[in-house]
Structures are given as C-alpha cells and as structure tokens.
C-alpha cells in the first residue's frame, strides 16, 4: 500500500439514516398523513413550460406533476436529478386527476434538488483511437465503488475517492470496454481523474464521496432483454472496513430492460453526499 494512505482522513461516509432509492425516507415530526411523507430518488425532467411548470418521470415510469417548488435551481428538460418531494392529495386518493389506466400520475411538492453527476458512458474504442492521451485524460486515480444499483435505464453508482480539502472539481467517468467480443459480459470501469490532487509535496488528501448516474440501456444489443455487467474500480478497503488498498475490484450483476425494480449489485442505499460536490463534465 502506498505510504500516503496513513494521512488519509475520512471526512464523509455513507450514512444509514437516509432512505433507500425511490423509497419513503422519513416522516416529519407530528402527525404523518401522506402529504407529510418525504420521498426521494432518481428521476428525469421530461417537460418544462415557460411559466415555470415542469414534469418529472420516475425510473419506474410514473409521471410526477410539479405543482409546488420554491427553489432556485434552473430546470432543464432531459436533466437527470435526485430530489425529495411530497405527494399532494390529488383526487383525494393521492392520485392525480391526470392519471389514466395506462399512466399513473402524482401531483407533487418538490422540497429540494440534489446535484448528481450524469454523463454519457465512454467507449474504450474511442479512447484507443487517434489520440494516445485520451485514456490518460479520463484518469487512473484511485476510486472505490461503495454502492451501485440498476434503476430504469441507468446504473447509479455511489463512490469514494480522494481530493485536497477545498480543492477543485475532479473528473468521473464510466468506460465501456466495447473491444471485447459481443458474446462476453459487458465490462464497465469507473475512472477518476484527480486533476493533480494527489498526496505529496506537503499536501495531504482526504476522503470524499460522490454519486453518479450513467445510461446503460443503450448497451443492450438489439433483440436482447438483458446484459451481464462486470463493474470494475481500482480501490477497495481491506476486509471491507480496514485500510485502503489499490486493487482491481469487480462487482457483477444483470441489467434487464424494462424493469421498474431497483436492483442492487453492491451496497444497499444510494443518496448524494451532504457537501453536493461538483464534478467536471468531459
């Protein structure tokens, strides 16, 4: 193990107090009718209007009509978000009057949006093309997969990495090894570019966490309904809780198209870190 690890201070960890993906996370103090229950999870903004009205589609296909939101976030159609919300009474049975037999709709109050890093998956063949520096620009710095789950069209990954305290944004990407035979499993590697923020020259690094979401449905071959995934990273902890070790670590799972269930391949909860760390978009 590299000697810089003895200086690492773990500042942020994944806490068990935050609710599971797309589930009821907690009840507010006092009486708890449905409008007081806080839900959270991953969604995609699918409609925006000039008057500020917008709609969000859950990973399970349920449509959320945002009737109340007092935040300052700039809403962009097509953006993937992680947020907390209440379901409003609707028709009295907590289903919107816009619901149909084919489409469940809820009217909601958005409480808060959280930053989530969502970028396209990078093909390994692209990295190997003309520019020999492409792969290096994606980065080879240490990163550990803490939790990961398939949800809708995406794979969502909670990770741990090292940075300078009060440093600059890092670069996080997921690389698909499309140079392997089509009959093989789909190999994905989580990559990290620390932007030069590494131990040495009197500088120390600290542990931080992040959450990223990558669209995986497009990797399923035409005519197929599922793919076997091997997710690789380059760091782990000894016995799961001990010292950090640099190693090739794989997590495996099967992604199925059209599934509305959350399928975890490692860990059990997904949520953004409290510090809302931003990452560079390559």
PDB file of C-alpha atoms in Angstrom:
ATOM      1  CA  UNK A   1       0.000   0.000   0.000  1.00  0.00           C
ATOM      2  CA  UNK A   2       1.323   3.457  -0.841  1.00  0.00           C
ATOM      3  CA  UNK A   3       2.630   5.355   2.179  1.00  0.00           C
ATOM      4  CA  UNK A   4       0.302   8.317   1.601  1.00  0.00           C
ATOM      5  CA  UNK A   5      -2.599   6.327   2.920  1.00  0.00           C
ATOM      6  CA  UNK A   6      -1.554   6.861   6.520  1.00  0.00           C
ATOM      7  CA  UNK A   7      -2.520  10.524   6.149  1.00  0.00           C
ATOM      8  CA  UNK A   8      -5.978   9.904   4.808  1.00  0.00           C
ATOM      9  CA  UNK A   9      -8.759  11.282   6.944  1.00  0.00           C
ATOM     10  CA  UNK A  10     -12.237  10.017   6.291  1.00  0.00           C
ATOM     11  CA  UNK A  11     -14.492  13.063   6.354  1.00  0.00           C
ATOM     12  CA  UNK A  12     -17.649  11.775   4.777  1.00  0.00           C
ATOM     13  CA  UNK A  13     -19.171   8.316   4.785  1.00  0.00           C
ATOM     14  CA  UNK A  14     -22.406   6.851   3.529  1.00  0.00           C
ATOM     15  CA  UNK A  15     -24.906   7.091   6.426  1.00  0.00           C
ATOM     16  CA  UNK A  16     -27.633   4.566   7.024  1.00  0.00           C
ATOM     17  CA  UNK A  17     -30.078   7.227   8.095  1.00  0.00           C
ATOM     18  CA  UNK A  18     -31.005   8.296   4.566  1.00  0.00           C
ATOM     19  CA  UNK A  19     -33.712   6.304   2.834  1.00  0.00           C
ATOM     20  CA  UNK A  20     -33.286   3.730   0.103  1.00  0.00           C
ATOM     21  CA  UNK A  21     -33.543   4.723  -3.538  1.00  0.00           C
ATOM     22  CA  UNK A  22     -37.070   5.788  -4.559  1.00  0.00           C
ATOM     23  CA  UNK A  23     -38.498   4.812  -1.177  1.00  0.00           C
ATOM     24  CA  UNK A  24     -40.095   6.662   1.694  1.00  0.00           C
ATOM     25  CA  UNK A  25     -37.162   8.176   3.556  1.00  0.00           C
ATOM     26  CA  UNK A  26     -38.626   9.579   6.733  1.00  0.00           C
ATOM     27  CA  UNK A  27     -41.730  11.043   8.350  1.00  0.00           C
ATOM     28  CA  UNK A  28     -41.804  14.593   9.561  1.00  0.00           C
ATOM     29  CA  UNK A  29     -42.489  15.366  13.210  1.00  0.00           C
ATOM     30  CA  UNK A  30     -46.078  15.115  14.422  1.00  0.00           C
ATOM     31  CA  UNK A  31     -48.953  13.539  12.536  1.00  0.00           C
ATOM     32  CA  UNK A  32     -47.953  11.873   9.299  1.00  0.00           C
ATOM     33  CA  UNK A  33     -50.644  11.917   6.624  1.00  0.00           C
ATOM     34  CA  UNK A  34     -49.395  11.054   3.117  1.00  0.00           C
ATOM     35  CA  UNK A  35     -48.599  14.698   2.312  1.00  0.00           C
ATOM     36  CA  UNK A  36     -46.080  14.736   5.174  1.00  0.00           C
ATOM     37  CA  UNK A  37     -44.144  11.713   3.953  1.00  0.00           C
ATOM     38  CA  UNK A  38     -40.878  12.591   2.231  1.00  0.00           C
ATOM     39  CA  UNK A  39     -39.925  10.504  -0.798  1.00  0.00           C
ATOM     40  CA  UNK A  40     -36.658  10.619  -2.708  1.00  0.00           C
ATOM     41  CA  UNK A  41     -34.936   9.059  -5.673  1.00  0.00           C
ATOM     42  CA  UNK A  42     -33.642   9.404  -9.225  1.00  0.00           C
ATOM     43  CA  UNK A  43     -35.801  10.988 -11.902  1.00  0.00           C
ATOM     44  CA  UNK A  44     -35.604  12.706 -15.293  1.00  0.00           C
ATOM     45  CA  UNK A  45     -37.123  16.094 -16.094  1.00  0.00           C
ATOM     46  CA  UNK A  46     -39.311  15.352 -19.109  1.00  0.00           C
ATOM     47  CA  UNK A  47     -41.274  18.574 -19.609  1.00  0.00           C
ATOM     48  CA  UNK A  48     -40.692  22.253 -18.953  1.00  0.00           C
ATOM     49  CA  UNK A  49     -43.055  25.156 -19.709  1.00  0.00           C
ATOM     50  CA  UNK A  50     -42.417  28.890 -19.999  1.00  0.00           C
ATOM     51  CA  UNK A  51     -44.463  29.592 -16.875  1.00  0.00           C
ATOM     52  CA  UNK A  52     -42.150  27.509 -14.680  1.00  0.00           C
ATOM     53  CA  UNK A  53     -44.301  24.375 -14.624  1.00  0.00           C
ATOM     54  CA  UNK A  54     -42.380  21.145 -15.148  1.00  0.00           C
ATOM     55  CA  UNK A  55     -42.852  17.380 -15.024  1.00  0.00           C
ATOM     56  CA  UNK A  56     -40.547  14.609 -13.885  1.00  0.00           C
ATOM     57  CA  UNK A  57     -40.694  10.936 -14.847  1.00  0.00           C
ATOM     58  CA  UNK A  58     -39.633   8.361 -12.266  1.00  0.00           C
ATOM     59  CA  UNK A  59     -37.431   5.439 -13.233  1.00  0.00           C
ATOM     60  CA  UNK A  60     -40.471   3.168 -12.880  1.00  0.00           C
ATOM     61  CA  UNK A  61     -42.405   5.232 -15.444  1.00  0.00           C
ATOM     62  CA  UNK A  62     -44.687   7.095 -13.018  1.00  0.00           C
ATOM     63  CA  UNK A  63     -45.223  10.740 -14.008  1.00  0.00           C
ATOM     64  CA  UNK A  64     -44.827  13.477 -11.379  1.00  0.00           C
ATOM     65  CA  UNK A  65     -46.521  16.853 -11.987  1.00  0.00           C
ATOM     66  CA  UNK A  66     -44.652  19.520 -10.013  1.00  0.00           C
ATOM     67  CA  UNK A  67     -47.278  21.896  -8.620  1.00  0.00           C
ATOM     68  CA  UNK A  68     -45.189  23.386  -5.814  1.00  0.00           C
ATOM     69  CA  UNK A  69     -41.493  24.312  -5.938  1.00  0.00           C
ATOM     70  CA  UNK A  70     -39.935  27.406  -4.374  1.00  0.00           C
ATOM     71  CA  UNK A  71     -36.288  26.610  -5.037  1.00  0.00           C
ATOM     72  CA  UNK A  72     -33.794  28.443  -7.223  1.00  0.00           C
ATOM     73  CA  UNK A  73     -32.487  25.541  -9.307  1.00  0.00           C
ATOM     74  CA  UNK A  74     -32.547  26.148 -13.053  1.00  0.00           C
ATOM     75  CA  UNK A  75     -34.763  23.423 -14.515  1.00  0.00           C
ATOM     76  CA  UNK A  76     -33.543  21.803 -17.736  1.00  0.00           C
ATOM     77  CA  UNK A  77     -35.510  19.308 -19.799  1.00  0.00           C
ATOM     78  CA  UNK A  78     -33.731  15.962 -20.111  1.00  0.00           C
ATOM     79  CA  UNK A  79     -31.703  16.505 -16.942  1.00  0.00           C
ATOM     80  CA  UNK A  80     -31.387  13.594 -14.523  1.00  0.00           C
ATOM     81  CA  UNK A  81     -31.965  14.642 -10.934  1.00  0.00           C
ATOM     82  CA  UNK A  82     -32.088  13.313  -7.399  1.00  0.00           C
ATOM     83  CA  UNK A  83     -34.629  15.082  -5.211  1.00  0.00           C
ATOM     84  CA  UNK A  84     -37.002  14.905  -2.258  1.00  0.00           C
ATOM     85  CA  UNK A  85     -40.738  15.514  -2.531  1.00  0.00           C
ATOM     86  CA  UNK A  86     -44.233  15.155  -1.037  1.00  0.00           C
ATOM     87  CA  UNK A  87     -47.209  13.668  -2.878  1.00  0.00           C
ATOM     88  CA  UNK A  88     -50.198  16.055  -2.843  1.00  0.00           C
ATOM     89  CA  UNK A  89     -53.821  14.897  -2.313  1.00  0.00           C
ATOM     90  CA  UNK A  90     -54.864  14.929  -5.981  1.00  0.00           C
ATOM     91  CA  UNK A  91     -58.335  13.376  -6.266  1.00  0.00           C
ATOM     92  CA  UNK A  92     -58.365  12.631  -2.562  1.00  0.00           C
ATOM     93  CA  UNK A  93     -56.779   9.219  -3.055  1.00  0.00           C
ATOM     94  CA  UNK A  94     -53.366  10.765  -3.730  1.00  0.00           C
ATOM     95  CA  UNK A  95     -53.535  10.002  -7.447  1.00  0.00           C
ATOM     96  CA  UNK A  96     -53.642  12.946  -9.838  1.00  0.00           C
ATOM     97  CA  UNK A  97     -56.768  13.648 -11.868  1.00  0.00           C
ATOM     98  CA  UNK A  98     -54.479  13.310 -14.885  1.00  0.00           C
ATOM     99  CA  UNK A  99     -53.913   9.596 -14.205  1.00  0.00           C
ATOM    100  CA  UNK A 100     -55.156   7.078 -16.765  1.00  0.00           C
ATOM    101  CA  UNK A 101     -55.305   3.268 -16.754  1.00  0.00           C
ATOM    102  CA  UNK A 102     -52.100   3.334 -18.800  1.00  0.00           C
ATOM    103  CA  UNK A 103     -50.246   6.059 -16.879  1.00  0.00           C
ATOM    104  CA  UNK A 104     -50.038   6.674 -13.129  1.00  0.00           C
ATOM    105  CA  UNK A 105     -49.645  10.369 -12.317  1.00  0.00           C
ATOM    106  CA  UNK A 106     -48.984  12.108  -8.984  1.00  0.00           C
ATOM    107  CA  UNK A 107     -49.124  15.815  -8.165  1.00  0.00           C
ATOM    108  CA  UNK A 108     -46.123  16.689  -6.008  1.00  0.00           C
ATOM    109  CA  UNK A 109     -44.359  19.342  -3.976  1.00  0.00           C
ATOM    110  CA  UNK A 110     -40.583  19.398  -4.595  1.00  0.00           C
ATOM    111  CA  UNK A 111     -38.650  20.051  -1.384  1.00  0.00           C
ATOM    112  CA  UNK A 112     -35.045  20.038  -2.567  1.00  0.00           C
ATOM    113  CA  UNK A 113     -32.917  19.016  -5.528  1.00  0.00           C
ATOM    114  CA  UNK A 114     -29.505  17.413  -5.058  1.00  0.00           C
ATOM    115  CA  UNK A 115     -26.652  17.529  -7.528  1.00  0.00           C
ATOM    116  CA  UNK A 116     -25.989  14.301  -9.400  1.00  0.00           C
ATOM    117  CA  UNK A 117     -23.208  13.677 -11.890  1.00  0.00           C
ATOM    118  CA  UNK A 118     -24.795  12.281 -15.063  1.00  0.00           C
ATOM    119  CA  UNK A 119     -22.673  11.946 -18.213  1.00  0.00           C
ATOM    120  CA  UNK A 120     -22.637   9.546 -21.195  1.00  0.00           C
ATOM    121  CA  UNK A 121     -20.686   6.294 -20.961  1.00  0.00           C
ATOM    122  CA  UNK A 122     -17.296   6.477 -22.732  1.00  0.00           C
ATOM    123  CA  UNK A 123     -16.365   3.754 -25.238  1.00  0.00           C
ATOM    124  CA  UNK A 124     -12.913   2.220 -24.810  1.00  0.00           C
ATOM    125  CA  UNK A 125     -12.546   2.101 -28.610  1.00  0.00           C
ATOM    126  CA  UNK A 126     -12.827   5.906 -28.601  1.00  0.00           C
ATOM    127  CA  UNK A 127     -10.018   6.138 -26.054  1.00  0.00           C
ATOM    128  CA  UNK A 128      -7.817   3.902 -28.222  1.00  0.00           C
ATOM    129  CA  UNK A 129      -8.428   5.781 -31.477  1.00  0.00           C
ATOM    130  CA  UNK A 130      -6.230   8.625 -32.682  1.00  0.00           C
ATOM    131  CA  UNK A 131      -5.048  10.395 -29.572  1.00  0.00           C
ATOM    132  CA  UNK A 132      -2.806   8.331 -27.244  1.00  0.00           C
ATOM    133  CA  UNK A 133      -3.549  10.767 -24.425  1.00  0.00           C
ATOM    134  CA  UNK A 134      -7.308  10.218 -24.386  1.00  0.00           C
ATOM    135  CA  UNK A 135      -7.175   7.361 -21.898  1.00  0.00           C
ATOM    136  CA  UNK A 136      -4.877   9.315 -19.601  1.00  0.00           C
ATOM    137  CA  UNK A 137      -7.247  12.291 -19.695  1.00  0.00           C
ATOM    138  CA  UNK A 138     -10.028  10.075 -18.316  1.00  0.00           C
ATOM    139  CA  UNK A 139      -7.708   9.354 -15.404  1.00  0.00           C
ATOM    140  CA  UNK A 140      -6.277   6.416 -13.475  1.00  0.00           C
ATOM    141  CA  UNK A 141      -6.537   7.833  -9.959  1.00  0.00           C
ATOM    142  CA  UNK A 142      -7.954   5.821  -7.076  1.00  0.00           C
ATOM    143  CA  UNK A 143     -11.711   5.361  -6.752  1.00  0.00           C
ATOM    144  CA  UNK A 144     -13.846   2.843  -4.861  1.00  0.00           C
ATOM    145  CA  UNK A 145     -17.375   1.677  -5.671  1.00  0.00           C
ATOM    146  CA  UNK A 146     -19.354   1.814  -2.419  1.00  0.00           C
ATOM    147  CA  UNK A 147     -22.823   1.066  -3.731  1.00  0.00           C
ATOM    148  CA  UNK A 148     -24.381   0.540  -7.165  1.00  0.00           C
ATOM    149  CA  UNK A 149     -27.851  -0.228  -8.481  1.00  0.00           C
ATOM    150  CA  UNK A 150     -29.720  -0.551 -11.762  1.00  0.00           C
ATOM    151  CA  UNK A 151     -32.759   1.721 -11.960  1.00  0.00           C
ATOM    152  CA  UNK A 152     -34.830   2.314 -15.078  1.00  0.00           C
ATOM    153  CA  UNK A 153     -32.423   2.959 -17.954  1.00  0.00           C
ATOM    154  CA  UNK A 154     -29.491   3.697 -15.675  1.00  0.00           C
ATOM    155  CA  UNK A 155     -26.780   2.342 -13.432  1.00  0.00           C
ATOM    156  CA  UNK A 156     -26.340   4.571 -10.373  1.00  0.00           C
ATOM    157  CA  UNK A 157     -23.010   4.424  -8.557  1.00  0.00           C
ATOM    158  CA  UNK A 158     -22.035   5.785  -5.152  1.00  0.00           C
ATOM    159  CA  UNK A 159     -18.256   6.064  -4.865  1.00  0.00           C
ATOM    160  CA  UNK A 160     -15.382   7.164  -2.632  1.00  0.00           C
ATOM    161  CA  UNK A 161     -12.283   8.993  -3.807  1.00  0.00           C
ATOM    162  CA  UNK A 162      -9.518  11.302  -2.506  1.00  0.00           C
ATOM    163  CA  UNK A 163      -9.057  15.026  -3.007  1.00  0.00           C
ATOM    164  CA  UNK A 164      -7.488  18.112  -1.486  1.00  0.00           C
ATOM    165  CA  UNK A 165      -9.540  19.849   1.140  1.00  0.00           C
ATOM    166  CA  UNK A 166     -11.114  22.880  -0.566  1.00  0.00           C
ATOM    167  CA  UNK A 167      -9.698  21.628  -3.856  1.00  0.00           C
ATOM    168  CA  UNK A 168     -11.019  21.734  -7.413  1.00  0.00           C
ATOM    169  CA  UNK A 169     -13.664  19.542  -9.097  1.00  0.00           C
ATOM    170  CA  UNK A 170     -12.475  16.126 -10.290  1.00  0.00           C
ATOM    171  CA  UNK A 171     -13.480  14.128 -13.368  1.00  0.00           C
ATOM    172  CA  UNK A 172     -15.549  10.925 -13.015  1.00  0.00           C
ATOM    173  CA  UNK A 173     -16.409   8.673 -15.972  1.00  0.00           C
ATOM    174  CA  UNK A 174     -17.642   5.173 -16.737  1.00  0.00           C
ATOM    175  CA  UNK A 175     -15.780   3.386 -19.547  1.00  0.00           C
ATOM    176  CA  UNK A 176     -17.350   0.543 -21.540  1.00  0.00           C
ATOM    177  CA  UNK A 177     -14.861  -1.945 -22.992  1.00  0.00           C
ATOM    178  CA  UNK A 178     -16.534  -2.339 -26.381  1.00  0.00           C
ATOM    179  CA  UNK A 179     -13.404  -4.043 -27.772  1.00  0.00           C
ATOM    180  CA  UNK A 180     -14.395  -7.350 -26.171  1.00  0.00           C
ATOM    181  CA  UNK A 181     -16.414  -9.990 -28.088  1.00  0.00           C
ATOM    182  CA  UNK A 182     -20.144  -9.267 -28.223  1.00  0.00           C
ATOM    183  CA  UNK A 183     -20.849 -12.629 -26.564  1.00  0.00           C
ATOM    184  CA  UNK A 184     -18.864 -11.623 -23.480  1.00  0.00           C
ATOM    185  CA  UNK A 185     -20.161  -9.839 -20.399  1.00  0.00           C
ATOM    186  CA  UNK A 186     -20.302  -6.053 -20.578  1.00  0.00           C
ATOM    187  CA  UNK A 187     -17.199  -4.726 -18.812  1.00  0.00           C
ATOM    188  CA  UNK A 188     -17.522  -1.273 -17.260  1.00  0.00           C
ATOM    189  CA  UNK A 189     -14.780   0.581 -15.409  1.00  0.00           C
ATOM    190  CA  UNK A 190     -15.303   3.565 -13.122  1.00  0.00           C
ATOM    191  CA  UNK A 191     -12.483   6.036 -13.818  1.00  0.00           C
ATOM    192  CA  UNK A 192     -11.265   9.035 -11.850  1.00  0.00           C
ATOM    193  CA  UNK A 193      -9.051  11.963 -12.809  1.00  0.00           C
ATOM    194  CA  UNK A 194      -7.959  13.737  -9.618  1.00  0.00           C
ATOM    195  CA  UNK A 195      -6.795  16.773 -11.643  1.00  0.00           C
ATOM    196  CA  UNK A 196      -3.401  16.567  -9.960  1.00  0.00           C
ATOM    197  CA  UNK A 197      -4.752  16.439  -6.419  1.00  0.00           C
ATOM    198  CA  UNK A 198      -2.566  13.621  -5.091  1.00  0.00           C
ATOM    199  CA  UNK A 199      -0.551  13.058  -1.921  1.00  0.00           C
ATOM    200  CA  UNK A 200       2.894  14.645  -1.846  1.00  0.00           C
ATOM    201  CA  UNK A 201       4.864  17.910  -1.725  1.00  0.00           C
ATOM    202  CA  UNK A 202       3.429  18.685   1.676  1.00  0.00           C
ATOM    203  CA  UNK A 203      -0.159  18.238   0.534  1.00  0.00           C
ATOM    204  CA  UNK A 204      -2.499  15.703   2.086  1.00  0.00           C
ATOM    205  CA  UNK A 205      -5.642  14.174   0.669  1.00  0.00           C
ATOM    206  CA  UNK A 206      -8.957  13.488   2.357  1.00  0.00           C
ATOM    207  CA  UNK A 207     -11.714  11.004   1.607  1.00  0.00           C
ATOM    208  CA  UNK A 208     -14.886  12.240  -0.073  1.00  0.00           C
ATOM    209  CA  UNK A 209     -17.952  10.642  -1.643  1.00  0.00           C
ATOM    210  CA  UNK A 210     -19.975  11.204  -4.782  1.00  0.00           C
ATOM    211  CA  UNK A 211     -22.939   9.887  -6.729  1.00  0.00           C
ATOM    212  CA  UNK A 212     -23.084   9.379 -10.488  1.00  0.00           C
ATOM    213  CA  UNK A 213     -25.677   8.050 -12.910  1.00  0.00           C
ATOM    214  CA  UNK A 214     -24.974   6.553 -16.343  1.00  0.00           C
ATOM    215  CA  UNK A 215     -27.462   5.478 -19.012  1.00  0.00           C
ATOM    216  CA  UNK A 216     -26.907   1.757 -19.534  1.00  0.00           C
ATOM    217  CA  UNK A 217     -29.986   0.718 -21.542  1.00  0.00           C
ATOM    218  CA  UNK A 218     -28.255   1.627 -24.812  1.00  0.00           C
ATOM    219  CA  UNK A 219     -25.654  -1.113 -24.233  1.00  0.00           C
ATOM    220  CA  UNK A 220     -28.231  -3.905 -24.534  1.00  0.00           C
ATOM    221  CA  UNK A 221     -27.901  -5.485 -28.022  1.00  0.00           C
ATOM    222  CA  UNK A 222     -30.897  -5.319 -30.335  1.00  0.00           C
ATOM    223  CA  UNK A 223     -33.182  -8.293 -29.772  1.00  0.00           C
ATOM    224  CA  UNK A 224     -31.835  -8.932 -26.271  1.00  0.00           C
ATOM    225  CA  UNK A 225     -33.542  -8.122 -22.976  1.00  0.00           C
ATOM    226  CA  UNK A 226     -30.631  -8.225 -20.533  1.00  0.00           C
ATOM    227  CA  UNK A 227     -26.865  -7.995 -20.200  1.00  0.00           C
ATOM    228  CA  UNK A 228     -24.435  -9.309 -17.598  1.00  0.00           C
ATOM    229  CA  UNK A 229     -22.366  -6.497 -16.119  1.00  0.00           C
ATOM    230  CA  UNK A 230     -18.890  -6.538 -14.595  1.00  0.00           C
ATOM    231  CA  UNK A 231     -18.200  -3.215 -12.863  1.00  0.00           C
ATOM    232  CA  UNK A 232     -14.534  -2.527 -12.133  1.00  0.00           C
ATOM    233  CA  UNK A 233     -12.767   0.001  -9.919  1.00  0.00           C
ATOM    234  CA  UNK A 234      -9.163   0.282  -8.730  1.00  0.00           C
ATOM    235  CA  UNK A 235      -9.511   0.641  -4.958  1.00  0.00           C
ATOM    236  CA  UNK A 236     -11.055  -1.247  -2.051  1.00  0.00           C
ATOM    237  CA  UNK A 237     -10.798  -1.470   1.726  1.00  0.00           C
ATOM    238  CA  UNK A 238      -9.162  -4.401   3.442  1.00  0.00           C
ATOM    239  CA  UNK A 239     -11.884  -6.705   4.782  1.00  0.00           C
ATOM    240  CA  UNK A 240     -14.388  -4.049   3.711  1.00  0.00           C
ATOM    241  CA  UNK A 241     -13.616  -1.649   6.561  1.00  0.00           C
ATOM    242  CA  UNK A 242      -9.837  -1.563   7.016  1.00  0.00           C
ATOM    243  CA  UNK A 243      -7.036   0.273   5.265  1.00  0.00           C
ATOM    244  CA  UNK A 244      -7.387   1.364   1.664  1.00  0.00           C
ATOM    245  CA  UNK A 245      -5.720  -0.890  -0.874  1.00  0.00           C
ATOM    246  CA  UNK A 246      -5.040  -0.355  -4.567  1.00  0.00           C
ATOM    247  CA  UNK A 247      -6.510  -3.376  -6.347  1.00  0.00           C
ATOM    248  CA  UNK A 248      -8.722  -4.406  -9.249  1.00  0.00           C
ATOM    249  CA  UNK A 249     -12.167  -4.839  -7.733  1.00  0.00           C
ATOM    250  CA  UNK A 250     -15.135  -6.257  -9.676  1.00  0.00           C
ATOM    251  CA  UNK A 251     -18.853  -6.216  -8.890  1.00  0.00           C
ATOM    252  CA  UNK A 252     -21.229  -8.250 -11.049  1.00  0.00           C
ATOM    253  CA  UNK A 253     -24.935  -8.093 -11.826  1.00  0.00           C
ATOM    254  CA  UNK A 254     -27.552  -8.487 -14.554  1.00  0.00           C
ATOM    255  CA  UNK A 255     -29.318  -5.491 -16.053  1.00  0.00           C
ATOM    256  CA  UNK A 256     -32.781  -6.155 -17.539  1.00  0.00           C
ATOM    257  CA  UNK A 257     -34.534  -3.683 -19.840  1.00  0.00           C
ATOM    258  CA  UNK A 258     -37.994  -2.528 -18.865  1.00  0.00           C
ATOM    259  CA  UNK A 259     -37.542  -3.436 -15.220  1.00  0.00           C
ATOM    260  CA  UNK A 260     -39.087  -0.989 -12.752  1.00  0.00           C
ATOM    261  CA  UNK A 261     -37.384  -2.535  -9.722  1.00  0.00           C
ATOM    262  CA  UNK A 262     -34.191  -1.232  -8.172  1.00  0.00           C
ATOM    263  CA  UNK A 263     -31.562  -3.953  -8.447  1.00  0.00           C
ATOM    264  CA  UNK A 264     -28.505  -3.522  -6.242  1.00  0.00           C
ATOM    265  CA  UNK A 265     -25.242  -5.164  -7.243  1.00  0.00           C
ATOM    266  CA  UNK A 266     -23.315  -3.839  -4.242  1.00  0.00           C
ATOM    267  CA  UNK A 267     -24.379  -1.932  -1.146  1.00  0.00           C
ATOM    268  CA  UNK A 268     -27.952  -1.196  -0.182  1.00  0.00           C
ATOM    269  CA  UNK A 269     -28.636   2.546  -0.362  1.00  0.00           C
ATOM    270  CA  UNK A 270     -27.949   5.367  -2.794  1.00  0.00           C
ATOM    271  CA  UNK A 271     -28.016   9.059  -1.971  1.00  0.00           C
ATOM    272  CA  UNK A 272     -25.937  12.162  -2.672  1.00  0.00           C
ATOM    273  CA  UNK A 273     -23.226  13.357  -0.274  1.00  0.00           C
ATOM    274  CA  UNK A 274     -24.050  16.222   2.040  1.00  0.00           C
ATOM    275  CA  UNK A 275     -21.456  18.565   0.511  1.00  0.00           C
ATOM    276  CA  UNK A 276     -23.001  18.498  -3.017  1.00  0.00           C
ATOM    277  CA  UNK A 277     -19.581  18.092  -4.653  1.00  0.00           C
ATOM    278  CA  UNK A 278     -19.470  19.072  -8.328  1.00  0.00           C
ATOM    279  CA  UNK A 279     -17.528  17.128 -10.940  1.00  0.00           C
ATOM    280  CA  UNK A 280     -16.033  18.166 -14.267  1.00  0.00           C
ATOM    281  CA  UNK A 281     -18.011  17.194 -17.377  1.00  0.00           C
ATOM    282  CA  UNK A 282     -15.557  15.973 -20.022  1.00  0.00           C
TER     283      UNK A 282
END
